Tab-separated table of C-alpha atoms and ligand atoms in Angstrom:
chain	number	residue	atom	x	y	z
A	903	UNK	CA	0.000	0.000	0.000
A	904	UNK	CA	1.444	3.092	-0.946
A	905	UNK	CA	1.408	6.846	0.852
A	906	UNK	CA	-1.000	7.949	-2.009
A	907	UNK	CA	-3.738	5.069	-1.634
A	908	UNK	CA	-6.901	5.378	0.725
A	909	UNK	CA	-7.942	1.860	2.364
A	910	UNK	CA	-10.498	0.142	0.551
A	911	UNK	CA	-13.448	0.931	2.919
A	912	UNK	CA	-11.968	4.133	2.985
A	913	UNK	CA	-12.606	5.180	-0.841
A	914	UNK	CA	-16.460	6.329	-1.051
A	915	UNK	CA	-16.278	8.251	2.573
A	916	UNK	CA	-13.088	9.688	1.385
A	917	UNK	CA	-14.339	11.032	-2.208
A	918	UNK	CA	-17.493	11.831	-0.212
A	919	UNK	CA	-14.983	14.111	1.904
A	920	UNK	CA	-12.825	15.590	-0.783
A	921	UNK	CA	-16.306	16.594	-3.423
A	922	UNK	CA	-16.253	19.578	-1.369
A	923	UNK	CA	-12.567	20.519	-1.542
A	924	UNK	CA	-13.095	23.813	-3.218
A	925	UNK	CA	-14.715	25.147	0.278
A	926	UNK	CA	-12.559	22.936	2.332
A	927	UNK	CA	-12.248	23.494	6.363
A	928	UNK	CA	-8.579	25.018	6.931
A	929	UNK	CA	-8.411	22.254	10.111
A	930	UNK	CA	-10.456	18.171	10.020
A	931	UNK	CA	-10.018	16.574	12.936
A	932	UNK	CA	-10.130	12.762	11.665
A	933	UNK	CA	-11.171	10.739	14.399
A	934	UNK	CA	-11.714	6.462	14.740
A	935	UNK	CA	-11.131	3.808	16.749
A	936	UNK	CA	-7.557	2.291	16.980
A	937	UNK	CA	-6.366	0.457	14.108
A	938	UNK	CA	-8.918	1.336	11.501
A	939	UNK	CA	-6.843	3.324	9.430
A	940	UNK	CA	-7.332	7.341	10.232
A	941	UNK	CA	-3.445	7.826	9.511
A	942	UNK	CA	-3.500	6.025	6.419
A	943	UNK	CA	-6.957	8.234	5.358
A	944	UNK	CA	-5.597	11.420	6.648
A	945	UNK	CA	-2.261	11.225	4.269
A	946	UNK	CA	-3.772	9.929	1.353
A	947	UNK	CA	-6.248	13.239	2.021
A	948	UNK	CA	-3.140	14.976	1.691
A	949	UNK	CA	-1.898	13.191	-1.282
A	950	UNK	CA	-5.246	13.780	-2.897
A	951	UNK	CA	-5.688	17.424	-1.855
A	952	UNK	CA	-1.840	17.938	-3.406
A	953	UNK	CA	-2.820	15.588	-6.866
A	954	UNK	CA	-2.546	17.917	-9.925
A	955	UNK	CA	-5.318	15.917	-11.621
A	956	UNK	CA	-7.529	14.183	-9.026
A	957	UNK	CA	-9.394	11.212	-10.080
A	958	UNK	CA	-13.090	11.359	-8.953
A	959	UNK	CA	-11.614	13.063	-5.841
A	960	UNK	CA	-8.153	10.784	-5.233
A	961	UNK	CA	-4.762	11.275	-6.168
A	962	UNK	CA	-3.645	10.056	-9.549
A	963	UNK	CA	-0.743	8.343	-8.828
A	964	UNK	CA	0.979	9.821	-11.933
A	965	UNK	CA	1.574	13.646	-11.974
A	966	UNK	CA	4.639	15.748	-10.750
A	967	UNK	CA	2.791	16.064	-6.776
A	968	UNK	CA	1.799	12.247	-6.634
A	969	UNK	CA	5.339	11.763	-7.392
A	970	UNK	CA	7.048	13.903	-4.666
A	971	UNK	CA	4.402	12.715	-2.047
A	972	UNK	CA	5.330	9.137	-2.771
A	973	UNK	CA	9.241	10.055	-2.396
A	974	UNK	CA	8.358	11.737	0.473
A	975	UNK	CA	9.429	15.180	-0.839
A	976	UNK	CA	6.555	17.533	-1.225
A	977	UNK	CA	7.654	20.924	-0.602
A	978	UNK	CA	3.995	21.762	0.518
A	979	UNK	CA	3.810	18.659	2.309
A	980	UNK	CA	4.592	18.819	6.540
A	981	UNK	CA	4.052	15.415	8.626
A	982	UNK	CA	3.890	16.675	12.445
A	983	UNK	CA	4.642	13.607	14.647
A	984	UNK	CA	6.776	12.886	17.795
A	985	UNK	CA	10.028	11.880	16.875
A	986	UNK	CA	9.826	8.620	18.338
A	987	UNK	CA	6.976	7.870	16.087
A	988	UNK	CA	9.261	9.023	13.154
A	989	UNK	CA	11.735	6.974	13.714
A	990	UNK	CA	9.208	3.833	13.867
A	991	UNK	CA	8.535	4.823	10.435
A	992	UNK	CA	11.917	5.051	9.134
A	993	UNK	CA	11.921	8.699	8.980
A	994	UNK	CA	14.380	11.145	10.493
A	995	UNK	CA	13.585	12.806	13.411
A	996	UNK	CA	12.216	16.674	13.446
A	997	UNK	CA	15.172	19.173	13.141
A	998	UNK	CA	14.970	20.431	16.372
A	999	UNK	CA	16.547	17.669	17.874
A	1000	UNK	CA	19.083	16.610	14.754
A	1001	UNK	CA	21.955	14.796	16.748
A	1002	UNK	CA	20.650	14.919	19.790
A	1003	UNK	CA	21.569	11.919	21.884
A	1004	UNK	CA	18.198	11.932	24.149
A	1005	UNK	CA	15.852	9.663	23.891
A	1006	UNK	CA	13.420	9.997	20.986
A	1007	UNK	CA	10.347	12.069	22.045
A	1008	UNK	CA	6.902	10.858	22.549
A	1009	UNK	CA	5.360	14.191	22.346
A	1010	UNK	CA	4.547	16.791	19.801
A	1011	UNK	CA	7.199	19.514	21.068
A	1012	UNK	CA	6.544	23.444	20.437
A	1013	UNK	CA	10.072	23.650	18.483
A	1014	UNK	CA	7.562	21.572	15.952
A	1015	UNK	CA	4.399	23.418	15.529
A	1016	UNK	CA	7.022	26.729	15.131
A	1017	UNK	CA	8.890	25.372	12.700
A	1018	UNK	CA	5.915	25.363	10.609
A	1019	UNK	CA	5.734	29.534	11.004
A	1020	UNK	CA	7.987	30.165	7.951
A	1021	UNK	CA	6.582	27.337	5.866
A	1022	UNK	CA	3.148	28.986	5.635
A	1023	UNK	CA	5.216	32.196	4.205
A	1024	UNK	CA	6.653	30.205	0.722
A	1025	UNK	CA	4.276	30.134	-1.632
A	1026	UNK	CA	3.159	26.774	-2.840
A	1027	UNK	CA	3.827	24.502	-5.937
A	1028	UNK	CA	1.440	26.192	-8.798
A	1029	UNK	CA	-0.364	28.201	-5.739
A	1030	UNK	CA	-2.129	25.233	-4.662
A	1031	UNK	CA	-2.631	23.372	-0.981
A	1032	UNK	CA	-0.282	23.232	1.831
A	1033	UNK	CA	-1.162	20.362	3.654
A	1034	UNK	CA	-0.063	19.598	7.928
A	1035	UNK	CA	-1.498	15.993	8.940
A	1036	UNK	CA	-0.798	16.017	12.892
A	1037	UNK	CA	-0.389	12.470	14.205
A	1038	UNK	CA	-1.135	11.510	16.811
A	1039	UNK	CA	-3.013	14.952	18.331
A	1040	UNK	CA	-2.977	13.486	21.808
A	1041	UNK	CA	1.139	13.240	21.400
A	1042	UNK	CA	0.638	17.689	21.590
A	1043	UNK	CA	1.797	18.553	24.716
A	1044	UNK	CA	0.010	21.446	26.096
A	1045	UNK	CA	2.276	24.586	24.831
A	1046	UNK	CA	2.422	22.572	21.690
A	1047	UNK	CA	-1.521	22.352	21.548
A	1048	UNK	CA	-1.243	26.128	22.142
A	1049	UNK	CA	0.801	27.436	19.901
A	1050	UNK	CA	-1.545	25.379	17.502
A	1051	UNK	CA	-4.203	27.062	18.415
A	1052	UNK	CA	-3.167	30.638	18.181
A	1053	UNK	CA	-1.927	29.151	14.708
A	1054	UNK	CA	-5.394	27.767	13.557
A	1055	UNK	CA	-7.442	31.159	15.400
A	1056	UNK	CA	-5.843	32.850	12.268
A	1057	UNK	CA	-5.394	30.386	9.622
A	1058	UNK	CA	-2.703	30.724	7.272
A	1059	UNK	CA	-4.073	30.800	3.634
A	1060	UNK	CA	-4.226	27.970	1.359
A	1061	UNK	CA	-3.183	25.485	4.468
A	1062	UNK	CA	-5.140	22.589	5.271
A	1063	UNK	CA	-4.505	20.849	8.518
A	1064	UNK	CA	-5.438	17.216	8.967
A	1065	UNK	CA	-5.255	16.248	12.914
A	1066	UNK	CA	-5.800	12.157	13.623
A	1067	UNK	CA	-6.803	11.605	16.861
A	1068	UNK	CA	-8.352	8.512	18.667
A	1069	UNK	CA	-9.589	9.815	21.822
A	1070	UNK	CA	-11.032	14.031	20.771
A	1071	UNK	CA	-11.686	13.794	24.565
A	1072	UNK	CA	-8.308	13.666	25.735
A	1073	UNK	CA	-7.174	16.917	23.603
A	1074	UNK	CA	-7.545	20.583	24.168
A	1075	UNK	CA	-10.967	21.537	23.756
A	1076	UNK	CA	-10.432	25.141	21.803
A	1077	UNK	CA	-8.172	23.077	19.365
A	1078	UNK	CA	-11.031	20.832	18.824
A	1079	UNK	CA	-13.687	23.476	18.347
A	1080	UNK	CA	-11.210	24.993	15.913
A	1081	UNK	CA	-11.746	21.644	13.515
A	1082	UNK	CA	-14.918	20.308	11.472
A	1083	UNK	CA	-14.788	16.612	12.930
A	1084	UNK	CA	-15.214	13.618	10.382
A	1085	UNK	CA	-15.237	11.005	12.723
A	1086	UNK	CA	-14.439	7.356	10.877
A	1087	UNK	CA	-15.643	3.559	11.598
A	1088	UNK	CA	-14.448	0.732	11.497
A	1089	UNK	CA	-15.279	-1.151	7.744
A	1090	UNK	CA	-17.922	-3.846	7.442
A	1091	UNK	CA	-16.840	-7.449	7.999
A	1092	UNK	CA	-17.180	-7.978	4.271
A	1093	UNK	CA	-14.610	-4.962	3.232
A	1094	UNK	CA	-12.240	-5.950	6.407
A	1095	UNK	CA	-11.958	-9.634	5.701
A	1096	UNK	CA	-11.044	-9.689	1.716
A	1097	UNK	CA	-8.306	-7.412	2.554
A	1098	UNK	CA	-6.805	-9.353	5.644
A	1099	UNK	CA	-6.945	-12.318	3.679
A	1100	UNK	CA	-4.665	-10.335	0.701
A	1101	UNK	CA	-2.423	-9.390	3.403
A	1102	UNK	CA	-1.715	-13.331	4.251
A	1103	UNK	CA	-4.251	-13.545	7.773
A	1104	UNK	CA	-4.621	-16.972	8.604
A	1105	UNK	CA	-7.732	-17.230	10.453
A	1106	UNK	CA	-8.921	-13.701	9.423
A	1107	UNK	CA	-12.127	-13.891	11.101
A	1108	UNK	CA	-10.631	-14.455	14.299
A	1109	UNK	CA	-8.285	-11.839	14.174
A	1110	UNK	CA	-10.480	-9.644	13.525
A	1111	UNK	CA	-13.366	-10.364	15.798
A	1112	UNK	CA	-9.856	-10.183	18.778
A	1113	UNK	CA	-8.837	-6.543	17.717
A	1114	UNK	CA	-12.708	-5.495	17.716
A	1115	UNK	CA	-13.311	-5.117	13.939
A	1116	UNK	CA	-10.350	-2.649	13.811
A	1117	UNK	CA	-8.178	-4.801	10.231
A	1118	UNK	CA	-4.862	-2.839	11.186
A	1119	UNK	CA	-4.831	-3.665	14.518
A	1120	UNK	CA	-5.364	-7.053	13.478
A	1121	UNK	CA	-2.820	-7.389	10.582
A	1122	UNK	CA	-0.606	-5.876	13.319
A	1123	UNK	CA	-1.302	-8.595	15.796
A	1124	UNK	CA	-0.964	-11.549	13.223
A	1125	UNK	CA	2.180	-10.451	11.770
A	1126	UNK	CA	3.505	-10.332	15.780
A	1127	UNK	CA	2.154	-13.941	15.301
A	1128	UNK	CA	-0.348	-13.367	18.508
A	1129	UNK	CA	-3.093	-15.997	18.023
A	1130	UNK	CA	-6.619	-14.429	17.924
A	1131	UNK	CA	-7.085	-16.032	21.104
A	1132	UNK	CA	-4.188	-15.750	23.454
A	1133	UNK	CA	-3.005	-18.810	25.518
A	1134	UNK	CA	-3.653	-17.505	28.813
A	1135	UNK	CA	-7.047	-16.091	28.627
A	1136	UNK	CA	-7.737	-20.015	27.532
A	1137	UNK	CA	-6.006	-20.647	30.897
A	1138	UNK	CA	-8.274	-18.368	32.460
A	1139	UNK	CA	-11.349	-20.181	30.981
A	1140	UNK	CA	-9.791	-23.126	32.758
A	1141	UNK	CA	-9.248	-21.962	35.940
A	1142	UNK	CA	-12.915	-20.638	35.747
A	1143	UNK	CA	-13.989	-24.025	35.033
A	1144	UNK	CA	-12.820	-26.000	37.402
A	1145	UNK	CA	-12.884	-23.280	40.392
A	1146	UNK	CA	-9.176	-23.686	41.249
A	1147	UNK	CA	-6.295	-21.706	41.748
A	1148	UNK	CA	-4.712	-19.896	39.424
A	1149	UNK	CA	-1.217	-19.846	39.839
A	1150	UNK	CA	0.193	-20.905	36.442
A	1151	UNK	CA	-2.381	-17.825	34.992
A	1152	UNK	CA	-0.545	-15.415	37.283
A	1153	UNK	CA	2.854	-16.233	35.757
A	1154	UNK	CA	1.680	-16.296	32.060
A	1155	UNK	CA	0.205	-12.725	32.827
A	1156	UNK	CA	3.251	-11.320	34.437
A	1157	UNK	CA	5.353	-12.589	30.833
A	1158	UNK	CA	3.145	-9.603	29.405
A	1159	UNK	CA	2.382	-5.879	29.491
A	1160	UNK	CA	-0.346	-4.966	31.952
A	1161	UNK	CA	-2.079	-2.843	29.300
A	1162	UNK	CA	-2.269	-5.832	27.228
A	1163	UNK	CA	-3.928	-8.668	29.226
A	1164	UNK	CA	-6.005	-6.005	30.754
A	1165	UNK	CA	-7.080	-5.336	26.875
A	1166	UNK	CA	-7.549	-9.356	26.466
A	1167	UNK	CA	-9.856	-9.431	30.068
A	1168	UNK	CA	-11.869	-5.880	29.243
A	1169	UNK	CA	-12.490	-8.053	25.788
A	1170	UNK	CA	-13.715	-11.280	27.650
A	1171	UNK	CA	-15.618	-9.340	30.198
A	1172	UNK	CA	-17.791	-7.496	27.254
A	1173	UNK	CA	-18.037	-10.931	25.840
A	1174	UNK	CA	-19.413	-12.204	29.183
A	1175	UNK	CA	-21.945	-9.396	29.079
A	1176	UNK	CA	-22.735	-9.803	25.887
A	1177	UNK	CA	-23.603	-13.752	26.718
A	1178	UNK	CA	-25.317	-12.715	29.969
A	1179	UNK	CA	-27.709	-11.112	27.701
A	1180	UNK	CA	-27.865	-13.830	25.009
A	1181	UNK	CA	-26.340	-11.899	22.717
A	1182	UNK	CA	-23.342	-12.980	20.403
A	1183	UNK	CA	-19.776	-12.800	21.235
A	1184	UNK	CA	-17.913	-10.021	19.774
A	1185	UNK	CA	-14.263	-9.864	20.225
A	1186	UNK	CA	-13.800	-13.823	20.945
A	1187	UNK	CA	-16.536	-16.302	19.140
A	1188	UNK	CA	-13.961	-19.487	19.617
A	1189	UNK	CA	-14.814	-18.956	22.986
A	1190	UNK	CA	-18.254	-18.912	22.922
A	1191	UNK	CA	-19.903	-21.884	24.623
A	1192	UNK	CA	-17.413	-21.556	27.526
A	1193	UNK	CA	-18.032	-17.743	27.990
A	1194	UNK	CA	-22.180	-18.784	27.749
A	1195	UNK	CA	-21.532	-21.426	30.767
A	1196	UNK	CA	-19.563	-18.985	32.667
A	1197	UNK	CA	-22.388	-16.232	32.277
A	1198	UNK	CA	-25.418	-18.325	32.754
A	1199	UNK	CA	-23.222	-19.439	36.267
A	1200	UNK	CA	-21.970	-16.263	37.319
A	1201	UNK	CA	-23.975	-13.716	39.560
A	1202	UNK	CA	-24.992	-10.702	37.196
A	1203	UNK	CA	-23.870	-8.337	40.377
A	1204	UNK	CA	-20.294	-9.750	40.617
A	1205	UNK	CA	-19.953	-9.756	37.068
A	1206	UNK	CA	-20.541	-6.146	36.476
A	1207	UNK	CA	-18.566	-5.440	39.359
A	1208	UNK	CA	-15.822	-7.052	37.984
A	1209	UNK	CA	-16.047	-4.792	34.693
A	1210	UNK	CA	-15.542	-1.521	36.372
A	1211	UNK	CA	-12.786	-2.973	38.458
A	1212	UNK	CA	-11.435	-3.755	34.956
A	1213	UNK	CA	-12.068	-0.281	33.758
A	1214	UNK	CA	-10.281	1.384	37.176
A	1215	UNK	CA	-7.335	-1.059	36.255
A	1216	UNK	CA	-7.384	0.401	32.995
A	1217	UNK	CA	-6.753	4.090	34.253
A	1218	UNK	CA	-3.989	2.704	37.149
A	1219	UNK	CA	-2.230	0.686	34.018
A	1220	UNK	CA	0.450	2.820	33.710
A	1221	UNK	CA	0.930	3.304	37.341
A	1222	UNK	CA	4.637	1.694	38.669
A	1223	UNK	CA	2.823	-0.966	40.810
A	1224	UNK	CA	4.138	-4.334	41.687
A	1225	UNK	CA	3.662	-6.434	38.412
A	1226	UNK	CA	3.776	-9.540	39.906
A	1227	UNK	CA	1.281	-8.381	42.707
A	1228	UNK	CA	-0.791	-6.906	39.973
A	1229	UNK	CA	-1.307	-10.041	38.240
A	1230	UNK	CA	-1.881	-12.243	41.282
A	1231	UNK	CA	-4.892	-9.657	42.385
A	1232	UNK	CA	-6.201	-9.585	38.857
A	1233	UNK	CA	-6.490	-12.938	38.435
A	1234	UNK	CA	-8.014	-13.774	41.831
A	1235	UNK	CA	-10.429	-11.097	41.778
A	1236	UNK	CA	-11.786	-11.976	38.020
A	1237	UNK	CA	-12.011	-15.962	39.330
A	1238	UNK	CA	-14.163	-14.652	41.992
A	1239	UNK	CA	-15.971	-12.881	39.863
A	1240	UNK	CA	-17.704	-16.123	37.363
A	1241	UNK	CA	-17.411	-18.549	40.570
A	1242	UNK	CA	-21.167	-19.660	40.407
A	1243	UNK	CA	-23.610	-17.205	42.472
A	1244	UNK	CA	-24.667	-19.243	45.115
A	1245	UNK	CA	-20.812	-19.111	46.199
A	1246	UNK	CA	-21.107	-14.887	45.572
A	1247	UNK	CA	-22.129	-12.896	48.883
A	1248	UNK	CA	-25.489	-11.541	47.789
A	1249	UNK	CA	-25.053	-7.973	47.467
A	1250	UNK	CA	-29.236	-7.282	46.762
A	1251	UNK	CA	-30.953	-5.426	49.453
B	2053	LIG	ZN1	-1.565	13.163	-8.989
């Protein structure tokens, strides 16, 4: 996939987008779930918006600006993203910190947004767009966000900015009033699983269904070779099943990131809901007569309770707590939680 082509879900929404280009917003906030694509959509925008000879809407592929995008030279072309993020690309890091020997930045740094100041003073290739796609917005740091702001309060002329964001809540709130929104979702099944299966997903419907619908967060996970259904959530199951303790679970979660078995249980425990109600598993249908046995056992009470402890775990994640005590309490207090009810305190008045 090149820097020039839209997603294939992505195509009607995006000409959709770009028929009104000759009154085009100076600032889009393009917002989505994780791992749906809104980077990919927000610089083939910019490709488009820079093609000399658009086709229904989309770049062209062929012309002098379609070339310079794809060699990543487009004079009216800026990427704004934490250098750390860069680098992940393959791209150099921002000027501002050329030879530095820190540590690679995880935030958008003011030295960035400034840099920009001169830019919007050259005029552009054949007085067309200049195009800023921000990535990630929540990577601004707050005098970043600012100096953005007083930036976009008196728009530079023929500039478009294209912010991605996943969470609008989590940024500055006069930035976001400063953008139209075009919020994006995740494709249908049909458009997700054609194009996992050209990528070389085995078990594509799996994959998907385990990264919520989102097809880049699932390509992502396959090529890591992470099964759709990770090994010690099956432990879990087990554990659940038989009512004992879970010792061997504690160790398999402590071999991983807190933020990502805490994903895999938030999954299961929506999942559980889900089956509590009798509706269809979403993130893990392998797992789908076990999770109904569990439900139909558990008490509906401890079960929810469970789910906002999972949630409050969610926001303490990043918090420098014992890892191996963190595990340990996880997995006794979810066990607890799908023990049959008649074992479960009643908590009703
Ligand atoms: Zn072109």
């Amino acid at each position: 996939m090149s820097a020039l082509d839209f997603l294939p879900w992505q195509r009607d929404p995006a000409r959709r987008w770009l028929a009104a280009r000759d009154r085009f917003a100076h600032a889009w906030l393009i917002h989505g779930l994780p791992g749906i694509g809104q980077q990919e959509f927000a610089l083939a925008g910019a490709a488009s918006l820079l093609c000399e000879s658009p086709r229904q809407g989309l770049a062209c592929g062929e012309c002098q600006a379609c070339r310079w995008v794809l060699a990543g030279n487009h004079p009216d072309l800026r990427r704004i993203r934490p250098d750390a993020q860069a680098l992940q690309e393959g791209g150099a890091a921002s000027d501002a910190d050329a030879g530095g020997k820190k540590q690679p930045s995880r935030e958008i740094r003011i030295e960035q947004i400034r840099s920009l100041l001169p830019w919007f003073n050259m005029a552009t290739h054949r007085g067309g767009w200049r195009v800023a796609v921000l990535y990630p917005a929540e990577a601004l740091n707050v005098i970043a966000a600012n100096a953005l702001l007083k930036i976009l309060e008196e728009p530079p002329g023929h500039t478009v900015f294209l912010l991605v964001a996943q969470a609008p809540d989590r940024l500055l709130p006069t930035l976001v009033s400063r953008c139209r929104r075009l919020p994006l979702s995740a494709p249908p099944q049909a458009e997700a699983l054609p194009w996992l299966q050209q990528h070389g997903v085995t078990e594509a419907l799996a994959q998907l269904a385990a990264a919520g619908g989102a097809p880049l967060l699932a390509l992502r996970r396959a090529q890591q070779q992470q099964a759709a259904v990770p090994d010690w959530l099956r432990l879990f199951l087990e554990a659940a099943a038989r009512g004992d303790a879970p010792g061997d679970l504690a160790d398999a979660l402590l071999a991983l990131d807190a933020s990502d078995w805490l994903d895999g249980f938030q999954r299961l425990w929506l999942d559980l809901s889900l089956a509590a109600h009798g509706a269809p598993a979403r993130y893990y249908p392998e797992l789908e007569s076990q999770v109904r046995t569990l439900a139909r056992a558990a008490a509906p009470t401890a079960l929810a309770q469970a789910g906002q402890w999972l949630q409050a775990q969610r926001r303490l994640a990043q918090h420098p707590l014992n890892a191996k005590l963190r595990a340990d309490h996880a997995a006794q207090t979810l066990l607890r939680a799908v023990r049959p009810a008649q074992s479960t305190p009643s908590s009703s008045r």
